[in-house]
Amino acid sequence: MTPPTSARTGIWLIGARGSVATTVVAGCAAVANGLRPPVGMVTLTPPFQDCGLPPLGALVFGGHDVVSCPLPKRAEQLAAQGVLPYDVLAAVQEELAAAEAAIRPGGAVAGDLRDGHELVSRFAEDIVAFQTDNRLARCVVVNVASTEPAPRADDTGMPASSLYAAAALWAGAAYVNFTPSTGLHHPALSGAYKVPVAGRDGKTGQTLLRSVLGPMFAQRALAVRSWSGTNLLGGGDGAALADPAAAAAKNAGKERVLADTLGTAPEGQVHIDDVPSMGEWKTAWDHIAFEGFLGARMVLQTTWQGCDSALAAPLVLDLARLLARAHEIGITGPVPELGFFFKDPDPGAYASLAEQHLALLGLAGRLREGDA
Ligand SMILES: NC(=O)c1ccc[n+]([C@@H]2O[C@H](COP(=O)([O-])OP(=O)(O)OC[C@H]3O[C@@H](n4cnc5c(N)ncnc54)[C@H](O)[C@@H]3O)[C@@H](O)[C@H]2O)c1
């Protein structure tokens, strides 16, 4: 059996000054230092013990962003909104400052004349320098940048998310796409990867619920007639998703889980409304009309009220730890067993949460045995 690694592992966050990234850095320090229990972290539950995952205290953070607001300032804003407790904010200043020092300018910003190749080289050099400077055993790049508009058929060139994904591959880093943006799904990036990769779009709220309820209706032979959903959210994510093209990228994943679990896409749509005053909080309603025995008509309605970054950050840490270990033992390419974490999982992943969880436990066994 391979002994657990204690080597320092890099987490390179694309969108390093965003809400999710800031909560990842602050939350990791808070849990590693024993300030808070690891609520919401799947990889700190018993089935993942002895799997050789890097401990939280061995994670080193850096990343790219296109805004300049320093991470400690960003964390203050999240504390003012109630996402980060003030005692945690005070206790993790050193870790926030260390991550801030490792953030490099992202792209492309307005007026940037560099072409795609130049940007990929720059990003990859930044990731390699981060690994070298911090004497890291390996690095996992995680995309938590603003959602991009869904690609159009006439798009030429690569979106930023794909440039970053290419840079991760070039730098030999494992890669996670926590957003619905294109990332590795660009045709120019298809092929055999030498590192483990996983995506896309973290499953933290409405879709998490759908991946449980969809299989329930199918297994009880109840006929779903329609499934409609509405989301109200604020924060940077709410602002980005106010763009209908970006919302389309997000909603595709939310609707796909229904088609995959019910066998056919039901009537109904998902809407996302930007409500800036809600800040980091999100409300998601689902209205499910279904038919029972002898055509009896019934309805299930659900309300999910969540703090987006608090839901997402532990999953980012889970994914980074799992992929770091997968990288260490030589797993390459998409890891469908990580479908548990995503709205739009890699081919080969199950659609229902229960089956996804069993697959994840199977992966834990492989990681424990060092079986690539
Ligand atoms: N919070 C959740 O529950 C959840 C769930 C699934 C997916 N996501 C996704 O995670 C992402 C981050 O969410 P958030 O709430 O932190 O958003 P946010 O707006 O707070 O942060 C996004 C960050 O990305 C940066 N950015 C934008 N373009 C960039 C570029 N080209 N290069 C580098 N950085 C860039 C922005 O400057 C910002 O700091 C979004 O795409 C969101 O859809 C979040």
Coordinates of C-alpha atoms and ligand atoms in Angstrom, one line a residue:
M1 CA 0.0 0.0 0.0
T2 CA 1.4 3.4 -0.9
P3 CA 1.9 5.6 2.2
P4 CA -0.1 8.8 2.4
T5 CA 1.7 11.8 0.8
S6 CA 2.6 14.8 3.0
A7 CA 4.1 16.6 0.0
R8 CA 3.1 20.2 -0.6
T9 CA 0.5 20.5 -3.2
G10 CA -0.4 23.6 -5.2
I11 CA -4.0 24.7 -5.9
W12 CA -3.9 27.3 -8.7
L13 CA -7.2 29.1 -8.8
I14 CA -8.4 30.7 -12.1
G15 CA -10.5 33.6 -10.7
A16 CA -8.4 33.7 -7.6
R17 CA -10.0 36.9 -6.2
G18 CA -13.6 35.7 -6.6
S19 CA -16.0 34.7 -3.9
V20 CA -15.5 31.0 -4.2
A21 CA -11.7 31.2 -4.4
T22 CA -11.5 33.5 -1.4
T23 CA -13.7 31.2 0.6
V24 CA -11.5 28.2 -0.5
V25 CA -8.3 29.9 0.8
A26 CA -9.9 31.2 4.1
G27 CA -11.9 28.0 4.7
C28 CA -8.9 25.7 4.1
A29 CA -6.8 27.7 6.7
A30 CA -9.7 27.7 9.2
V31 CA -10.3 24.0 9.0
A32 CA -6.5 23.1 8.9
N33 CA -5.9 25.2 12.0
G34 CA -8.8 23.7 13.8
L35 CA -10.9 26.9 14.0
R36 CA -13.9 25.2 12.4
P37 CA -14.9 21.5 11.8
P38 CA -14.8 20.4 8.2
V39 CA -18.6 20.5 7.6
G40 CA -19.4 20.0 3.9
M41 CA -16.0 18.4 3.1
V42 CA -16.7 14.9 1.6
T43 CA -13.0 13.9 1.6
L44 CA -12.7 14.4 5.4
T45 CA -15.4 11.7 6.0
P46 CA -14.3 8.1 7.0
P47 CA -14.3 6.5 3.5
F48 CA -11.5 8.8 2.4
Q49 CA -9.2 8.2 5.3
D50 CA -5.9 6.5 4.3
C51 CA -6.5 7.4 0.6
G52 CA -3.2 9.4 0.5
L53 CA -5.0 12.7 -0.1
P54 CA -2.8 15.7 0.7
P55 CA -3.7 17.2 4.1
L56 CA -5.3 20.6 4.1
G57 CA -2.2 22.0 5.8
A58 CA 0.0 20.9 2.8
L59 CA -2.1 22.9 0.3
V60 CA -0.5 26.1 -1.1
F61 CA -2.6 28.6 -3.1
G62 CA -2.0 30.9 -6.0
G63 CA -3.8 31.8 -9.2
H64 CA -4.8 34.2 -11.9
D65 CA -7.4 37.0 -11.9
V66 CA -8.2 40.0 -14.0
V67 CA -9.2 42.3 -11.0
S68 CA -6.8 43.8 -8.5
C69 CA -8.8 43.9 -5.2
P70 CA -6.4 42.1 -2.8
L71 CA -7.6 38.8 -1.3
P72 CA -7.7 40.1 2.4
K73 CA -9.9 42.9 1.2
R74 CA -12.1 40.5 -0.7
A75 CA -12.4 38.3 2.4
E76 CA -13.5 41.4 4.4
Q77 CA -16.3 41.9 1.9
L78 CA -17.4 38.3 2.3
A79 CA -17.3 38.7 6.1
A80 CA -19.5 41.8 5.9
Q81 CA -22.0 39.7 3.9
G82 CA -21.9 37.0 6.6
V83 CA -20.1 34.3 4.4
L84 CA -16.9 34.3 6.5
P85 CA -17.2 34.6 10.3
Y86 CA -15.2 37.6 11.7
D87 CA -13.1 35.5 14.0
V88 CA -12.1 33.3 11.0
L89 CA -11.2 36.4 9.0
A90 CA -8.9 37.7 11.7
A91 CA -7.2 34.3 12.2
V92 CA -6.4 33.6 8.5
Q93 CA -4.8 36.9 7.5
E94 CA -1.4 35.3 7.0
E95 CA -2.7 32.6 4.7
L96 CA -4.8 35.2 2.7
A97 CA -1.7 37.4 2.3
A98 CA 0.4 34.4 1.2
A99 CA -2.1 33.4 -1.5
E100 CA -2.4 37.1 -2.5
A101 CA 1.4 37.2 -3.1
A102 CA 1.1 34.3 -5.5
I103 CA -1.7 35.7 -7.7
R104 CA -0.7 36.7 -11.2
P105 CA -2.5 38.9 -13.8
G106 CA -4.9 36.9 -15.9
G107 CA -6.3 37.7 -19.3
A108 CA -7.2 38.7 -21.7
V109 CA -8.1 42.2 -20.4
A110 CA -9.2 45.1 -22.6
G111 CA -6.3 46.4 -24.7
D112 CA -4.3 43.2 -24.3
L113 CA -2.6 42.6 -27.7
R114 CA -1.2 39.1 -26.9
D115 CA -2.6 36.3 -29.0
G116 CA -3.9 33.0 -27.7
H117 CA -0.4 31.3 -27.9
E118 CA 1.2 34.1 -26.0
L119 CA -1.4 34.0 -23.3
V120 CA -1.2 30.2 -22.9
S121 CA 2.6 30.4 -22.6
R122 CA 2.4 33.2 -20.0
F123 CA -0.2 31.4 -17.9
A124 CA 1.8 28.1 -18.1
E125 CA 5.0 29.9 -17.1
D126 CA 3.2 31.4 -14.1
I127 CA 2.0 27.9 -13.0
V128 CA 5.4 26.3 -13.4
A129 CA 7.1 29.2 -11.5
F130 CA 4.5 28.7 -8.7
Q131 CA 5.4 25.0 -8.5
T132 CA 9.2 25.7 -8.5
D133 CA 9.2 28.6 -6.1
N134 CA 7.1 26.7 -3.6
R135 CA 8.9 23.3 -4.1
L136 CA 5.5 21.7 -4.8
A137 CA 5.2 18.0 -5.5
R138 CA 2.3 18.8 -8.0
C139 CA -0.3 21.3 -8.8
V140 CA -4.0 21.2 -9.5
V141 CA -5.5 24.1 -11.6
V142 CA -9.1 24.8 -10.7
N143 CA -11.2 27.1 -12.8
V144 CA -13.5 29.2 -10.6
A145 CA -13.6 32.3 -12.8
S146 CA -16.8 34.1 -13.9
T147 CA -19.0 32.0 -16.2
E148 CA -18.3 32.7 -19.9
P149 CA -21.1 33.0 -22.5
A150 CA -21.9 29.7 -24.2
P151 CA -19.8 29.4 -27.3
R152 CA -21.4 30.3 -30.7
A153 CA -21.0 28.3 -33.9
D154 CA -19.2 31.1 -35.6
D155 CA -16.7 31.7 -32.7
T156 CA -13.1 31.7 -33.8
G157 CA -10.2 31.3 -31.3
M158 CA -10.4 29.9 -27.8
P159 CA -12.3 31.4 -24.9
A160 CA -10.2 32.3 -21.9
S161 CA -11.3 29.2 -20.0
S162 CA -9.8 27.0 -22.7
L163 CA -6.5 29.1 -22.8
Y164 CA -6.2 28.4 -19.0
A165 CA -7.0 24.7 -19.5
A166 CA -4.3 24.5 -22.2
A167 CA -1.8 26.2 -19.9
A168 CA -2.6 23.7 -17.1
L169 CA -1.9 20.7 -19.5
W170 CA 1.2 22.4 -20.8
A171 CA 2.5 22.9 -17.2
G172 CA 1.7 19.3 -16.3
A173 CA -0.9 20.2 -13.8
A174 CA -4.2 18.3 -13.1
Y175 CA -7.2 20.4 -14.1
V176 CA -10.7 20.9 -12.7
N177 CA -13.4 23.0 -14.4
F178 CA -15.8 24.1 -11.6
T179 CA -17.7 26.4 -14.0
P180 CA -19.9 25.7 -17.0
S181 CA -17.3 27.5 -19.3
T182 CA -15.8 25.7 -22.2
G183 CA -12.4 24.8 -20.7
L184 CA -11.2 21.5 -22.1
H185 CA -14.4 21.0 -24.1
H186 CA -12.8 23.1 -26.9
P187 CA -12.2 20.8 -30.0
A188 CA -8.6 22.0 -30.2
L189 CA -8.0 20.5 -26.7
S190 CA -9.5 17.0 -27.3
G191 CA -7.2 14.1 -27.1
A192 CA -5.3 12.0 -24.6
Y193 CA -4.3 14.0 -21.5
K194 CA -1.2 13.1 -19.5
V195 CA -2.8 14.4 -16.3
P196 CA -6.1 13.7 -14.6
V197 CA -8.9 16.1 -15.4
A198 CA -12.5 16.7 -14.2
G199 CA -15.5 18.8 -14.9
R200 CA -17.6 20.6 -15.3
D201 CA -19.7 23.0 -13.3
G202 CA -19.9 22.3 -9.5
K203 CA -23.2 20.8 -8.4
T204 CA -24.0 22.7 -5.2
G205 CA -27.8 23.4 -4.9
Q206 CA -30.7 23.1 -7.3
T207 CA -28.9 20.5 -9.5
L208 CA -27.8 18.5 -6.5
L209 CA -31.4 18.3 -5.5
R210 CA -32.5 17.4 -9.0
S211 CA -29.9 14.5 -9.2
V212 CA -31.6 13.0 -6.1
L213 CA -35.3 13.7 -7.0
G214 CA -35.1 12.8 -10.7
P215 CA -34.1 9.2 -9.9
M216 CA -36.8 9.0 -7.2
F217 CA -39.6 9.8 -9.7
A218 CA -38.1 7.3 -12.2
Q219 CA -37.7 4.5 -9.7
R220 CA -41.2 4.9 -8.3
A221 CA -42.6 4.9 -11.9
L222 CA -44.2 8.3 -11.4
A223 CA -44.6 10.3 -14.7
V224 CA -43.1 13.7 -14.5
R225 CA -45.2 16.1 -16.6
S226 CA -43.1 19.2 -16.2
W227 CA -40.2 20.5 -14.2
S228 CA -39.6 24.3 -14.0
G229 CA -37.1 26.2 -11.9
T230 CA -36.2 29.7 -11.0
N231 CA -33.1 31.0 -9.3
L232 CA -32.6 34.4 -7.6
L233 CA -28.9 35.2 -6.9
G234 CA -26.6 38.1 -6.4
G235 CA -22.8 38.5 -6.1
G236 CA -20.4 38.3 -9.0
D237 CA -22.0 35.1 -10.2
G238 CA -25.4 36.7 -10.3
A239 CA -24.0 39.6 -12.4
A240 CA -22.2 37.3 -14.8
L241 CA -25.3 35.1 -15.2
A242 CA -27.5 38.2 -16.0
D243 CA -26.0 37.8 -19.5
P244 CA -28.4 35.4 -21.2
A245 CA -25.6 33.6 -23.1
A246 CA -23.8 32.9 -19.8
A247 CA -27.1 31.8 -18.2
A248 CA -27.6 29.4 -21.1
A249 CA -24.3 27.7 -20.4
K250 CA -25.4 27.2 -16.7
N251 CA -28.9 26.1 -17.5
A252 CA -27.9 23.5 -20.0
G253 CA -26.3 21.5 -17.1
K254 CA -29.3 22.0 -14.8
E255 CA -31.7 20.6 -17.5
R256 CA -29.4 17.8 -18.6
V257 CA -29.5 16.1 -15.3
L258 CA -33.3 15.7 -15.7
A259 CA -33.0 14.2 -19.2
D260 CA -30.3 11.8 -17.9
T261 CA -32.2 10.7 -14.8
L262 CA -35.8 10.6 -16.2
G263 CA -34.8 9.2 -19.6
T264 CA -36.4 12.2 -21.4
A265 CA -36.3 15.9 -21.0
P266 CA -39.6 17.1 -19.3
E267 CA -41.5 20.3 -20.3
G268 CA -40.3 23.4 -18.4
Q269 CA -37.3 25.7 -18.2
V270 CA -34.8 27.1 -15.7
H271 CA -34.5 30.9 -15.2
I272 CA -31.8 32.8 -13.4
D273 CA -32.5 36.3 -12.1
D274 CA -29.7 38.6 -10.9
V275 CA -30.8 40.2 -7.6
P276 CA -27.7 42.1 -6.4
S277 CA -29.0 42.8 -2.9
M278 CA -29.1 39.1 -2.2
G279 CA -25.3 39.1 -2.3
E280 CA -23.8 35.7 -1.8
W281 CA -27.2 34.1 -1.0
K282 CA -29.3 32.2 -3.5
T283 CA -32.9 31.0 -3.6
A284 CA -33.9 28.3 -6.0
W285 CA -37.4 27.1 -6.6
D286 CA -38.5 24.0 -8.4
H287 CA -42.0 23.1 -9.4
I288 CA -42.5 19.5 -10.4
A289 CA -45.8 18.4 -11.8
F290 CA -46.3 14.7 -11.9
E291 CA -48.8 12.0 -12.5
G292 CA -49.6 9.0 -10.3
F293 CA -51.8 5.8 -10.5
L294 CA -54.8 6.2 -12.7
G295 CA -53.7 9.6 -13.9
A296 CA -53.9 11.4 -10.5
R297 CA -52.2 14.8 -10.9
M298 CA -49.8 15.9 -8.1
V299 CA -47.1 18.6 -7.5
L300 CA -43.9 18.8 -5.6
Q301 CA -42.4 22.2 -4.9
T302 CA -38.9 22.7 -3.4
T303 CA -37.2 25.8 -2.1
W304 CA -33.4 25.8 -1.7
Q305 CA -31.8 28.8 0.1
G306 CA -28.1 28.6 0.1
C307 CA -24.9 30.5 0.6
D308 CA -23.2 29.8 -2.7
S309 CA -19.6 30.1 -1.8
A310 CA -20.0 28.1 1.4
L311 CA -21.5 25.3 -0.7
A312 CA -18.9 25.5 -3.4
A313 CA -15.6 26.0 -1.4
P314 CA -15.5 22.6 0.3
L315 CA -16.2 20.8 -3.0
V316 CA -13.3 22.7 -4.6
L317 CA -11.0 21.5 -1.8
D318 CA -12.4 17.9 -2.1
L319 CA -11.8 17.9 -5.9
A320 CA -8.3 19.3 -5.6
R321 CA -7.3 16.8 -3.0
L322 CA -8.7 13.9 -5.0
L323 CA -7.1 14.9 -8.3
A324 CA -3.8 15.6 -6.6
R325 CA -3.8 12.0 -5.4
A326 CA -5.0 10.7 -8.8
H327 CA -2.1 12.6 -10.4
E328 CA 0.3 11.1 -7.9
I329 CA -0.6 7.5 -8.7
G330 CA -0.7 8.1 -12.5
I331 CA -4.4 8.4 -13.4
T332 CA -4.7 10.3 -16.6
G333 CA -7.7 11.8 -18.6
P334 CA -11.2 12.4 -17.4
V335 CA -12.2 10.8 -14.0
P336 CA -16.0 10.0 -14.4
E337 CA -16.1 8.8 -10.8
L338 CA -15.9 12.5 -9.8
G339 CA -19.3 13.1 -11.5
F340 CA -20.7 13.3 -7.9
F341 CA -19.4 16.9 -7.8
F342 CA -20.6 18.2 -11.2
K343 CA -23.7 19.3 -13.0
D344 CA -22.4 18.3 -16.4
P345 CA -20.1 15.4 -15.6
D346 CA -17.5 13.7 -17.8
P347 CA -18.7 10.9 -20.2
G348 CA -19.2 7.6 -18.4
A349 CA -20.4 9.2 -15.2
Y350 CA -23.7 8.1 -13.7
A351 CA -26.5 10.7 -13.5
S352 CA -28.1 10.0 -10.1
L353 CA -26.4 11.1 -6.9
A354 CA -26.6 7.7 -5.2
E355 CA -24.8 6.0 -8.1
Q356 CA -22.3 8.8 -8.3
H357 CA -21.5 8.4 -4.7
L358 CA -20.9 4.7 -5.1
A359 CA -18.6 5.4 -8.0
L360 CA -16.8 8.0 -5.8
L361 CA -16.3 5.4 -3.1
G362 CA -14.9 3.0 -5.8
L363 CA -12.4 5.8 -6.7
A364 CA -11.5 6.1 -3.0
G365 CA -10.5 2.4 -3.0
R366 CA -8.3 2.9 -6.1
L367 CA -6.6 5.9 -4.5
R368 CA -6.0 4.0 -1.3
E369 CA -4.4 1.1 -3.2
G370 CA -2.5 3.3 -5.6
D371 CA -4.3 1.5 -8.5
A372 CA -4.1 3.8 -11.6
Ligands
LIG1 N1 -20.9 29.1 -5.8 C1 -21.5 28.1 -6.3 O1 -22.3 27.4 -5.7 C2 -21.0 27.6 -7.7 C3 -21.5 26.4 -8.2 C4 -21.1 26.0 -9.4 C5 -20.3 26.8 -10.2 N2 -19.9 28.0 -9.8 C6 -19.1 28.8 -10.6 O2 -17.9 29.3 -10.0 C7 -17.5 30.5 -10.6 C8 -17.1 31.5 -9.6 O3 -18.2 31.9 -8.8 P1 -18.0 33.2 -7.8 O4 -19.2 33.3 -7.1 O5 -16.7 33.0 -7.1 O6 -17.9 34.4 -8.9 P2 -17.2 35.8 -8.6 O7 -17.7 36.7 -9.7 O8 -17.2 36.2 -7.2 O9 -15.6 35.4 -9.0 C9 -15.2 35.2 -10.3 C10 -13.8 35.7 -10.4 O10 -13.3 35.4 -11.7 C11 -12.5 36.5 -12.2 N3 -12.3 36.4 -13.6 C12 -13.2 36.8 -14.6 N4 -12.6 36.6 -15.8 C13 -11.4 36.1 -15.6 C14 -10.3 35.7 -16.5 N5 -10.4 35.8 -17.8 N6 -9.2 35.3 -15.9 C15 -9.1 35.2 -14.6 N7 -10.0 35.5 -13.7 C16 -11.2 36.0 -14.2 C17 -13.3 37.7 -11.7 O11 -12.4 38.9 -11.7 C18 -13.6 37.3 -10.3 O12 -12.7 37.6 -9.3 C19 -18.6 30.9 -11.5 O13 -18.3 30.6 -12.9 C20 -19.8 30.1 -11.0 O14 -20.8 29.9 -12.0 C21 -20.2 28.4 -8.5

